[in-house]
Coordinates of C-alpha atoms and ligand atoms in Angstrom, one line a residue:
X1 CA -7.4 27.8 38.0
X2 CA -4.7 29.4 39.8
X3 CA -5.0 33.1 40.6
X4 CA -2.2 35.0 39.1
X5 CA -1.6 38.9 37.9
X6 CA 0.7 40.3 35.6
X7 CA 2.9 43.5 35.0
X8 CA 3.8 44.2 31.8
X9 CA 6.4 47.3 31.3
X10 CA 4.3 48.7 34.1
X11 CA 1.4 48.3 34.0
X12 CA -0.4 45.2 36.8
X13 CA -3.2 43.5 35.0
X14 CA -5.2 40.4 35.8
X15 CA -4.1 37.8 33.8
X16 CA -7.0 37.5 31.0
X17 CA -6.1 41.0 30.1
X18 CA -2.7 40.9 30.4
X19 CA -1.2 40.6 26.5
X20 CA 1.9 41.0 24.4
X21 CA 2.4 41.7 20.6
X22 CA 3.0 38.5 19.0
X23 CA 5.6 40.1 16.7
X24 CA 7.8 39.6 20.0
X25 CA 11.3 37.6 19.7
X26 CA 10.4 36.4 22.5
X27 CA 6.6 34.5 21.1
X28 CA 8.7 34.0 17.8
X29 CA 12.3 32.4 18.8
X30 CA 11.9 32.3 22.7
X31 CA 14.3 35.2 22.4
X32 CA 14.1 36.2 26.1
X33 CA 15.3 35.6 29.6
X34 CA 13.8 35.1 33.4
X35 CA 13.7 34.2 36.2
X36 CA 11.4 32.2 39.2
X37 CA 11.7 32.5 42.4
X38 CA 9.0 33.0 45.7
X39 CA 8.4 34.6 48.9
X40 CA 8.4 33.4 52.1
X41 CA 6.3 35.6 54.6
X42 CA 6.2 38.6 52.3
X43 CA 10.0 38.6 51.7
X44 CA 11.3 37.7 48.1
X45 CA 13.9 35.3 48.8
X46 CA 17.4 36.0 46.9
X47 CA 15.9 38.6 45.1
X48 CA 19.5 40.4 44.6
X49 CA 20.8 36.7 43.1
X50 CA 18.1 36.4 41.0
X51 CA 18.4 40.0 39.3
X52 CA 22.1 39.6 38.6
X53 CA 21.1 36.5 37.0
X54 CA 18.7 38.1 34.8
X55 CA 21.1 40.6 33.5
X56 CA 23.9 37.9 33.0
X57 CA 21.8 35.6 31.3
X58 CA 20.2 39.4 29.3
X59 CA 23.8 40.1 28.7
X60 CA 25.1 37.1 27.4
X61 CA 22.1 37.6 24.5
X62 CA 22.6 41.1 24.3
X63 CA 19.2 42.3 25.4
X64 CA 19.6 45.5 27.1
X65 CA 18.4 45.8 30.6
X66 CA 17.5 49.6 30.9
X67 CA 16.0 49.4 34.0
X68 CA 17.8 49.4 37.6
X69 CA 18.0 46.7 40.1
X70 CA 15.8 48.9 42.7
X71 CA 12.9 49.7 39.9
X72 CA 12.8 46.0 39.1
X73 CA 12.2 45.3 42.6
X74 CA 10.1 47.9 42.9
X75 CA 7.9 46.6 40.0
X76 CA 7.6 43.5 41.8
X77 CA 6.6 44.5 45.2
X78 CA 3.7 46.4 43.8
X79 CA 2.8 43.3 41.6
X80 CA 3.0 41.0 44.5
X81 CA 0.9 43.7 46.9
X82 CA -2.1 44.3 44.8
X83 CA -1.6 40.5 44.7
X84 CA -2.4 40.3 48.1
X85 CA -0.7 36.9 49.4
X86 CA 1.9 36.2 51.6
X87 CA 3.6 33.3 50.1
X88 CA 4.1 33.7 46.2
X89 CA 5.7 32.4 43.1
X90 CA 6.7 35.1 40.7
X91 CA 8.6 34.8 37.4
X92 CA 10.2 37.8 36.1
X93 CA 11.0 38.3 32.3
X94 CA 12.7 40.0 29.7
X95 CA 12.1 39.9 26.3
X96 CA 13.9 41.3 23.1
X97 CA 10.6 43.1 22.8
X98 CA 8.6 44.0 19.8
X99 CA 10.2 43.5 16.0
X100 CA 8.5 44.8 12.9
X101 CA 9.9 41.6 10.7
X102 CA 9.0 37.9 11.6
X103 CA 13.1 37.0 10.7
X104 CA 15.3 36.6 13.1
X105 CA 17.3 39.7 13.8
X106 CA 19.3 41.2 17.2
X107 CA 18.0 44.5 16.7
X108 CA 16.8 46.1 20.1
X109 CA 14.9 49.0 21.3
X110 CA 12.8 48.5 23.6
X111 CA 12.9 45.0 25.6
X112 CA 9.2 44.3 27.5
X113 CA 9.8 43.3 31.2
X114 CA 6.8 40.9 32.3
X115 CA 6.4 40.2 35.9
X116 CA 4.0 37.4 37.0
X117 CA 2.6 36.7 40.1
X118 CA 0.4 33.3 41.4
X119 CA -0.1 31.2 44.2
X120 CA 2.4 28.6 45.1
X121 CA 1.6 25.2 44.5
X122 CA -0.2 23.3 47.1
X123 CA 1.7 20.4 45.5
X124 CA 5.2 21.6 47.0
X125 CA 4.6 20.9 51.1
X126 CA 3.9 16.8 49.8
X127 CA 6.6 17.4 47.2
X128 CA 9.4 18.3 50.2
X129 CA 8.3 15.2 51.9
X130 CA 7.5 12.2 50.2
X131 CA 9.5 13.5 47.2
X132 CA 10.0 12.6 43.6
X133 CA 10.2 9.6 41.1
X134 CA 13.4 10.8 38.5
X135 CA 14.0 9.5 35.2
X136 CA 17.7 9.2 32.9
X137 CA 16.6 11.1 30.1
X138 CA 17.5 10.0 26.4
X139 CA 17.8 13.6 25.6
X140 CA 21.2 15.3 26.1
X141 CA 21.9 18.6 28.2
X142 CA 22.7 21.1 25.9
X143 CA 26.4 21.5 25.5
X144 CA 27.8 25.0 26.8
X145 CA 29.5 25.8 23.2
X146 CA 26.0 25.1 21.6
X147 CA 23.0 26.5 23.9
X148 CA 24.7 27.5 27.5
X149 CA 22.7 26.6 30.0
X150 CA 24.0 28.9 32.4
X151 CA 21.8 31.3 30.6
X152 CA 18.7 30.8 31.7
X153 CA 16.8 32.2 28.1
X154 CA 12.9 31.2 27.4
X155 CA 14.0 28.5 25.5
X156 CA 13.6 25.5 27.5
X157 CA 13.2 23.1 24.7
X158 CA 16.0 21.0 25.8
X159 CA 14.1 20.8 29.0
X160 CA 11.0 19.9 27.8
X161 CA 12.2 17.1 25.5
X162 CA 13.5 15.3 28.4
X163 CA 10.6 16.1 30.7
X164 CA 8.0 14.6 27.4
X165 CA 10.5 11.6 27.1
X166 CA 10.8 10.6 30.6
X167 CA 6.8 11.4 30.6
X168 CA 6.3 8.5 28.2
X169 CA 7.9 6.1 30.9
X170 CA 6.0 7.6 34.4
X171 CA 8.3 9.2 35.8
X172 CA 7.8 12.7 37.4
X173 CA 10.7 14.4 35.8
X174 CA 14.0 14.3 33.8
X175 CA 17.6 14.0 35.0
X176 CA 19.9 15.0 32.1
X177 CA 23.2 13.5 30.9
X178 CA 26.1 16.0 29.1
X179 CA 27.4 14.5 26.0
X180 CA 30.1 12.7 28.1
X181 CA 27.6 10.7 29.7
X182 CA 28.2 13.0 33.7
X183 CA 25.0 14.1 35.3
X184 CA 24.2 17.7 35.0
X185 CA 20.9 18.4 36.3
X186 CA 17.5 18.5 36.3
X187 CA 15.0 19.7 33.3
X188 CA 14.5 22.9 36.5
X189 CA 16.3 21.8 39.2
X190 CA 19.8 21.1 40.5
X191 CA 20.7 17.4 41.9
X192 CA 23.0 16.0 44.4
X193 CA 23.6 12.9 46.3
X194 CA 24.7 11.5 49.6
X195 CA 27.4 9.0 48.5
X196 CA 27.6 5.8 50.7
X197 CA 30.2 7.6 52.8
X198 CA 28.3 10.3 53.6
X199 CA 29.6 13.2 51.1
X200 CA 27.2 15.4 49.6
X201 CA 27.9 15.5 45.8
X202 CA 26.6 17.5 43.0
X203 CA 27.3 18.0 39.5
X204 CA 30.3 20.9 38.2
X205 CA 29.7 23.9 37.1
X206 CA 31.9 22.5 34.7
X207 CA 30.0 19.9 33.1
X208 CA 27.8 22.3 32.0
X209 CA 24.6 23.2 33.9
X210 CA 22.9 26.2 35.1
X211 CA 24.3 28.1 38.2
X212 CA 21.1 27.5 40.7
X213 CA 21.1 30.1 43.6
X214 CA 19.5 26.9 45.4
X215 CA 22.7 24.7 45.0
X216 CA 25.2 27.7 46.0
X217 CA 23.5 28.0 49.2
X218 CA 22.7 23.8 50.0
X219 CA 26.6 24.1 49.4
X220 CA 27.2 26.5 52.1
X221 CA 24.5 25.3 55.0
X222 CA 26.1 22.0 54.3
X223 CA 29.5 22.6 56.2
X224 CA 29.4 22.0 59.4
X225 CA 26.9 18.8 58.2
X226 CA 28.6 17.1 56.5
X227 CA 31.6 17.2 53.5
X228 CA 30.6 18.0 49.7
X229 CA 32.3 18.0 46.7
X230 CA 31.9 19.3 43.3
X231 CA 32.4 16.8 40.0
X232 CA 31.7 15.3 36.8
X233 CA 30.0 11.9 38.2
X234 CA 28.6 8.7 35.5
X235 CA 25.5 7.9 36.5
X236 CA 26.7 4.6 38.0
X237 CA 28.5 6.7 40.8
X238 CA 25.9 9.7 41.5
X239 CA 22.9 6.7 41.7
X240 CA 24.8 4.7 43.7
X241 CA 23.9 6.5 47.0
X242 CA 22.4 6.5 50.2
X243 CA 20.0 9.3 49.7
X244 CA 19.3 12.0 46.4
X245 CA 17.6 15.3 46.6
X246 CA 16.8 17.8 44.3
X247 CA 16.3 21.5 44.3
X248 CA 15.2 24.9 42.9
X249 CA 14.0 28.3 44.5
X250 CA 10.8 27.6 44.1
X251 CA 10.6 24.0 45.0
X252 CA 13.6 24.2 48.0
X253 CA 15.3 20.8 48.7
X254 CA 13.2 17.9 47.7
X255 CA 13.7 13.9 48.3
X256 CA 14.2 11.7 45.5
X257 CA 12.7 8.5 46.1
X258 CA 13.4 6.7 43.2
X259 CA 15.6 7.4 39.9
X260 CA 15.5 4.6 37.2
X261 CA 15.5 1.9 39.1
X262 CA 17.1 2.6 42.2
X263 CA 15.0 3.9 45.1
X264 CA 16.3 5.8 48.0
X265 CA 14.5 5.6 51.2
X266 CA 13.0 8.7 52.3
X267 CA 13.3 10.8 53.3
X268 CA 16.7 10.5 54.5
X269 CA 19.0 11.5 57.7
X270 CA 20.9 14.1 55.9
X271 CA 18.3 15.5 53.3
X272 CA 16.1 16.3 56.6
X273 CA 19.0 18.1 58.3
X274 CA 19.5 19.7 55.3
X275 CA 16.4 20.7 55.0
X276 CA 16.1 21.7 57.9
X277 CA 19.6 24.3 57.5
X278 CA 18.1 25.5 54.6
X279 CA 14.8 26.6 56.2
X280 CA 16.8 28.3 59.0
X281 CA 18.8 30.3 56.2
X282 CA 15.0 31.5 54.8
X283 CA 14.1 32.1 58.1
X284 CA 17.5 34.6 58.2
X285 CA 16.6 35.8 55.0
X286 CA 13.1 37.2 56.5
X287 CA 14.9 38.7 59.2
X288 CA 17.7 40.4 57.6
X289 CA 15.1 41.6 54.5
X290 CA 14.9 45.9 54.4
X291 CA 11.9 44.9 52.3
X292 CA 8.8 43.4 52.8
X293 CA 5.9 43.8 50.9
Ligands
LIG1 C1 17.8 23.9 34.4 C2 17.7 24.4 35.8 N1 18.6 24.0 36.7 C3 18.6 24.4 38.0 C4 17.6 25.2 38.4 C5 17.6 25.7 39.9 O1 18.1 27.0 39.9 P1 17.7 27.9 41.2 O2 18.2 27.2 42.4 O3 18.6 29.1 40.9 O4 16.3 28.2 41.2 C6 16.7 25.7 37.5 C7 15.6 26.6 38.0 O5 14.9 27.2 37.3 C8 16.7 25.3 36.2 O6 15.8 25.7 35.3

């Protein structure tokens, strides 16, 4: 079993005694927010990007945030000391805390912040290199008038339909369509390509898909590597490539080695340098960080 501690509103607890009311919106509708992110040599990476997430995605639900972006932090530096590792995942959450009725209502008082702590996967270093097997999902991204998925709620049904249909055929994980039929991303992880002439390409904002931290900063190591562009892109045209990677805080930039039935040789020129950018801008991240834990 993984090692792993908890905060809840406070208080750091080893997991087995770390507990919730279950008259939470959160158990009863997945009525909460968070976010997941890691460290890298005892320095949170895009800790400030992930907290204004959290209140936008809080926000958009109207849960009420009532604590400041330096106690939140704060919280999880002590979590992740009395953890004791250097290199963590945490997931940070926000609930629309405890309700008296099991109905559903918008009523908030007090929202519970959780903070977890574990190891990171040893899975991830193997993961970076030899990469993943993707799978079209039948199941549809939500649209952004239904279920947004630029807020990133507790709800991840949508997600987890794709991941359990895609499952069912052996592949490793889901790549969802929009109701248009463009690629939009993964069921926790943004996607791009390296189109035959050499372009990086991901999906739009626009066609509806969560705004990963990951993908704004791929975009920005990537000039002076090579071109990118942003679009709504059929399948046809986004497979069609010389290389595909995918990518998350957690995970960083992983190889795609085969989607449906294409496969990609890996991993490939420009994923590496990529890669390779991207591990500099961590490595800028430690440096420039006021605080370690
Ligand atoms: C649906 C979805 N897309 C993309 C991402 C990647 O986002 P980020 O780079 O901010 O971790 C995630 C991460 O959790 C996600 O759940």
């Amino acid at each position: 079993m993984m090692r792993a501690l908890a905060n809840i509103n406070g208080k750091i607890l080893k997991p087995e005694h770390a507990q919730v009311p279950f008259l939470t919106g959160g158990f009863l509708f997945g009525d909460g927010v968070y976010e997941t992110g890691c460290s890298y040599q005892r320095t949170f990476l895009f800790l400030e990007d992930h907290i204004h997430r959290l209140r936008k995605s809080a926000g958009r639900l109207g849960i009420p945030v009532p604590w400041s972006d330096e106690f939140l932090k704060h919280q999880l530096q002590e979590t992740a000391q009395a953890f004791g590792q250097d290199d963590i995942y945490f997931r940070m959450i926000i609930t629309r805390g405890e309700v008296t009725h099991v109905g559903l209502d918008i009523h908030t008082d007090q929202p519970t912040l959780v903070i977890l702590v574990q190891e990171l996967s040893r899975e991830l270093d193997q993961l970076r290199t030899r990469g993943y097997h993707l799978a079209t999902s039948q199941v549809r991204r939500n649209p952004s008038q239904a279920q947004d998925p630029n807020i990133k709620s507790s709800n991840y049904l949508n997600s987890i339909l794709a991941l359990k249909d895609v499952r069912e055929r052996g592949a490793m994980d889901a790549i969802l369509l929009n109701g248009e039929g463009y690629v939009t991303e993964g069921t926790t992880f943004s996607v791009f390509s390296i189109s035959p002439k050499g372009i990086l390409r991901t999906p739009a904002l626009s066609v509806g898909i969560l705004d990963g931290i990951t993908r704004r900063y791929i975009l920005a190591v990537a000039q002076g590597i090579c071109p990118s562009e942003e679009g709504a892109y059929s399948l046809e045209e986004f497979q069609n490539a010389q290389e595909v990677f995918i990518a998350s805080s957690v995970r960083g930039i992983c190889p795609v080695f085969q989607w449906d039935e294409h496969r990609y040789q890996t991993p490939g020129a420009i994923t590496l340098r990529l890669q390779e950018a991207y591990r500099k801008k961590l490595d800028e991240e430690v440096l420039k960080s006021p605080s370690r834990f």
